[in-house]
Amino acid sequence: MLFRSERGAPDRRATNPRTIGRRLRDFRAGAYMQTLLRDAGAGLMHSMIYFGFMALLGVTTVLEIDHQMPEGAKFLHGRVYMAYSFFGDFAGTVFLAGIVWAVVRRYVQRPYRIRIKTKPEHAIILGTFFVIGVSGFFAEGFRIASIGQPGYEKWSFIGYPISKLFTNVSADTLDTWHQILWIVHVVAFAAFLVMLPITMLRHIFTSPLNMYLRDRDRPKGAMRAMPNLTETSLESFGASVVEDFTWKQLLDTDACTMCGRCTSVCPAHATGKPLDPREIVLKTGEVMAASAPHGAVTPPLSVDKEITISANSLFQRITAEEVWSCTSCRACDENCPVNIEILDKILDMRRYLSLMESNFPSELGNAYRAMENQGNPWGMNQGERADWAEGLDVSVVDPGDPFTAEYLYWVGCAGSFDDKNKKVTQAMAKLLRRAGIEVAILGPSEMCTGDSARRSGNEYLFQMLAMPNIEMMNGMGVKKIITQCPHCFNTLRNEYPQLGGNYEVVHHTQLLENLIATGKLDVSQATLEERLTYHDSCYLGRHNDVYLAPRKVVGSIKGIEVVEMQRNGTKGMCCGAGGARMWMEENIGVKVNDERAIEAISTGATRVATACPFCYIMLDDGVKAAGKEEGEVKVADIAIHLLDAIEAGEHRLAHQDAPLSQPVAGE
């Protein structure tokens, strides 16, 4: 199904029998606050308010229904009424407790992600809810007092004690105050209805809808496809105005709860960079609201009075510095409880800045030129791509020959040219040979997959690199590919299909896990008596949900103690090199890799395992910057650690099996 709206480009959010069940589960997860419970405290608080309010709404509705029924058909009496009274007071207690908790959390505890976005409307919302709850209890108390406090009303365990406060008040006064409190209660509820569409309260409806619509026509790790730029003429690239975003990207702005969970996990924000993912969403919404056609029904957001928006341009509110600070780690998207797609917006704006304005960091221009002229961002001679294989039994195939090996080993630019990562490539080649896996490499014919070009918005350069790669591999008949770079893995697996390149792509940690599990790679003697911590690659983890394979590989080593960093798995912290940040200077705030390296060191590990060439470089540099030498903390790819363990175990076994030396004559 292709949806269109008055504003926003088309976006395919298909609904079919295979996805409808999951969509409904996603909708229920949003409606039932399940995703908020990732943060137990905040989730419980929101649940108390939401479910307490809904229960009270049901209680009031049932009371009104009973009130309208003929005398003989009324049902709120006897035990039913007592249960009803108890349930109503219980719901009201839960609701008010949640409100008090919210007030304390926002105005007393004041966690950073909430404090920086607290606005007057939040106090008005919480105050209105508080009035609804308190007025309901006191209206009940005055009613019970006016009818003489009969015994069955004790089931109203809040209203009944309140009624005791007014024992000596006249019946007329009690009736009057009951009416006043009931009017206050109704007016407060009416105020809630008025605020519902024009404040953040609208996320009660828009957030579950946003979760229902999360399925899209591309894999999780893929960017939005663009037409062949060599054959198609486009007037504009990327996003610079509201209409350049899809209708779903605009719905995101209404679904945002302003909770700040995206901000709390953003590595750029945490290290002092100008990016705040929540602000990207809110600022987009501000521009959308301010530039809406006259008379359009667009709920206004809480925009500060001093902010003026004079044109329908996203860059009225969002700066290029914010956009270029992103590492594309996807932590914001992963942590959002309502499935807002923040990274897509940033990458679409990068496309505009890069292709339409040439507004990108100067260092990135060097990488662009190197990719265009040398076929790799390192600016190295393509003829040196296979130099790492000297002395190893590795086949280099010519693009004109049919491909007969089981796997194409896509080495990648870092694995071919970077001195650290050449050792990873060599270690992996040795492990594959041990396992009897037949692979071949393209050598000088392999060009950069184009990940850095695409993540930095240069779609034209990406296609210029990707299309020859695809044409070559399709012509050779390549079916299976091994990569050691998660960026190559993600691009080959998720984005090359957009251009006609469909392959079975496996990351080297996944292959190693399989080889160990099937016994093809013998690790029975692999031993390391050390402590090791594993750093999750963003493009392997959050972009492709590969978390267990690397851990199973290191877990197969005998004697090793595997410890997790504080931030791991879906909450792992980026190394700082993704999103083409590898090729840009980092001169604002703390370096992301330095902060992550300190977290790795704090585990007490003597080895840090990576599964990405960028992560290897960044963490190794970060550990050295923290004053640690390689002898103290060894940072290396999982393939190197595994080969070290196998060779260490074999060396130990060889010495154990060697015959004892004979005594020398005369001793």
mmCIF file of N, CA and C in Angstrom, residues 218-223 454-455 486 488-499 501 503 505 539 543-544:
data_model
loop_
_atom_site.group_PDB
_atom_site.id
_atom_site.type_symbol
_atom_site.label_atom_id
_atom_site.label_comp_id
_atom_site.label_asym_id
_atom_site.label_seq_id
_atom_site.Cartn_x
_atom_site.Cartn_y
_atom_site.Cartn_z
ATOM 1 N N ARG A 218 12.529 -1.820 2.812
ATOM 2 C CA ARG A 218 13.979 -1.984 2.753
ATOM 3 C C ARG A 218 14.478 -2.544 4.073
ATOM 4 N N PRO A 219 15.627 -3.183 4.060
ATOM 5 C CA PRO A 219 16.157 -3.751 5.304
ATOM 6 C C PRO A 219 16.485 -2.667 6.330
ATOM 7 N N LYS A 220 16.635 -3.094 7.553
ATOM 8 C CA LYS A 220 16.884 -2.186 8.663
ATOM 9 C C LYS A 220 18.121 -1.316 8.439
ATOM 10 N N GLY A 221 19.176 -1.899 7.868
ATOM 11 C CA GLY A 221 20.431 -1.169 7.732
ATOM 12 C C GLY A 221 20.576 -0.372 6.455
ATOM 13 N N ALA A 222 19.548 -0.365 5.598
ATOM 14 C CA ALA A 222 19.672 0.272 4.288
ATOM 15 C C ALA A 222 19.126 1.694 4.301
ATOM 16 N N MET A 223 19.792 2.566 3.540
ATOM 17 C CA MET A 223 19.273 3.911 3.307
ATOM 18 C C MET A 223 18.189 3.871 2.243
ATOM 19 N N ARG A 454 28.068 7.014 0.669
ATOM 20 C CA ARG A 454 26.611 7.076 0.824
ATOM 21 C C ARG A 454 26.225 7.639 2.187
ATOM 22 N N ARG A 455 26.910 7.223 3.244
ATOM 23 C CA ARG A 455 26.566 7.710 4.584
ATOM 24 C C ARG A 455 26.870 9.190 4.744
ATOM 25 N N PRO A 486 31.912 -4.667 8.857
ATOM 26 C CA PRO A 486 30.455 -4.540 8.949
ATOM 27 C C PRO A 486 29.866 -3.508 7.989
ATOM 28 N N CYS A 488 31.044 -2.903 4.895
ATOM 29 C CA CYS A 488 30.937 -3.640 3.626
ATOM 30 C C CYS A 488 29.799 -4.660 3.713
ATOM 31 N N PHE A 489 29.696 -5.348 4.854
ATOM 32 C CA PHE A 489 28.653 -6.344 5.078
ATOM 33 C C PHE A 489 27.274 -5.729 4.883
ATOM 34 N N ASN A 490 27.047 -4.572 5.511
ATOM 35 C CA ASN A 490 25.746 -3.914 5.428
ATOM 36 C C ASN A 490 25.454 -3.429 4.015
ATOM 37 N N THR A 491 26.466 -2.866 3.353
ATOM 38 C CA THR A 491 26.264 -2.332 2.005
ATOM 39 C C THR A 491 26.014 -3.444 1.001
ATOM 40 N N LEU A 492 26.841 -4.484 1.036
ATOM 41 C CA LEU A 492 26.680 -5.592 0.092
ATOM 42 C C LEU A 492 25.371 -6.338 0.329
ATOM 43 N N ARG A 493 25.016 -6.508 1.578
ATOM 44 C CA ARG A 493 23.837 -7.311 1.921
ATOM 45 C C ARG A 493 22.531 -6.546 1.751
ATOM 46 N N ASN A 494 22.519 -5.276 2.189
ATOM 47 C CA ASN A 494 21.259 -4.539 2.278
ATOM 48 C C ASN A 494 21.056 -3.485 1.198
ATOM 49 N N GLU A 495 22.142 -2.985 0.605
ATOM 50 C CA GLU A 495 22.003 -1.853 -0.318
ATOM 51 C C GLU A 495 22.345 -2.194 -1.761
ATOM 52 N N TYR A 496 23.243 -3.139 -1.984
ATOM 53 C CA TYR A 496 23.521 -3.523 -3.366
ATOM 54 C C TYR A 496 22.302 -4.123 -4.068
ATOM 55 N N PRO A 497 21.388 -4.810 -3.347
ATOM 56 C CA PRO A 497 20.165 -5.277 -4.024
ATOM 57 C C PRO A 497 19.356 -4.141 -4.656
ATOM 58 N N GLN A 498 19.462 -2.915 -4.120
ATOM 59 C CA GLN A 498 18.761 -1.777 -4.707
ATOM 60 C C GLN A 498 19.254 -1.487 -6.126
ATOM 61 N N LEU A 499 20.496 -1.938 -6.416
ATOM 62 C CA LEU A 499 21.107 -1.667 -7.717
ATOM 63 C C LEU A 499 21.292 -2.937 -8.536
ATOM 64 N N GLY A 501 22.390 -6.060 -7.257
ATOM 65 C CA GLY A 501 23.388 -7.000 -6.749
ATOM 66 C C GLY A 501 22.844 -7.804 -5.594
ATOM 67 N N TYR A 503 23.305 -11.051 -3.271
ATOM 68 C CA TYR A 503 24.278 -12.067 -2.865
ATOM 69 C C TYR A 503 23.961 -12.550 -1.454
ATOM 70 N N VAL A 505 25.477 -12.791 1.836
ATOM 71 C CA VAL A 505 26.615 -12.139 2.480
ATOM 72 C C VAL A 505 26.676 -12.562 3.942
ATOM 73 N N TYR A 539 27.347 -1.196 12.954
ATOM 74 C CA TYR A 539 26.822 -1.685 11.686
ATOM 75 C C TYR A 539 26.642 -3.199 11.670
ATOM 76 N N HIS A 543 22.500 -2.151 13.175
ATOM 77 C CA HIS A 543 22.061 -2.108 11.781
ATOM 78 C C HIS A 543 21.668 -3.483 11.244
ATOM 79 N N ASN A 544 22.204 -4.561 11.834
ATOM 80 C CA ASN A 544 21.939 -5.892 11.288
ATOM 81 C C ASN A 544 21.626 -6.948 12.345
#
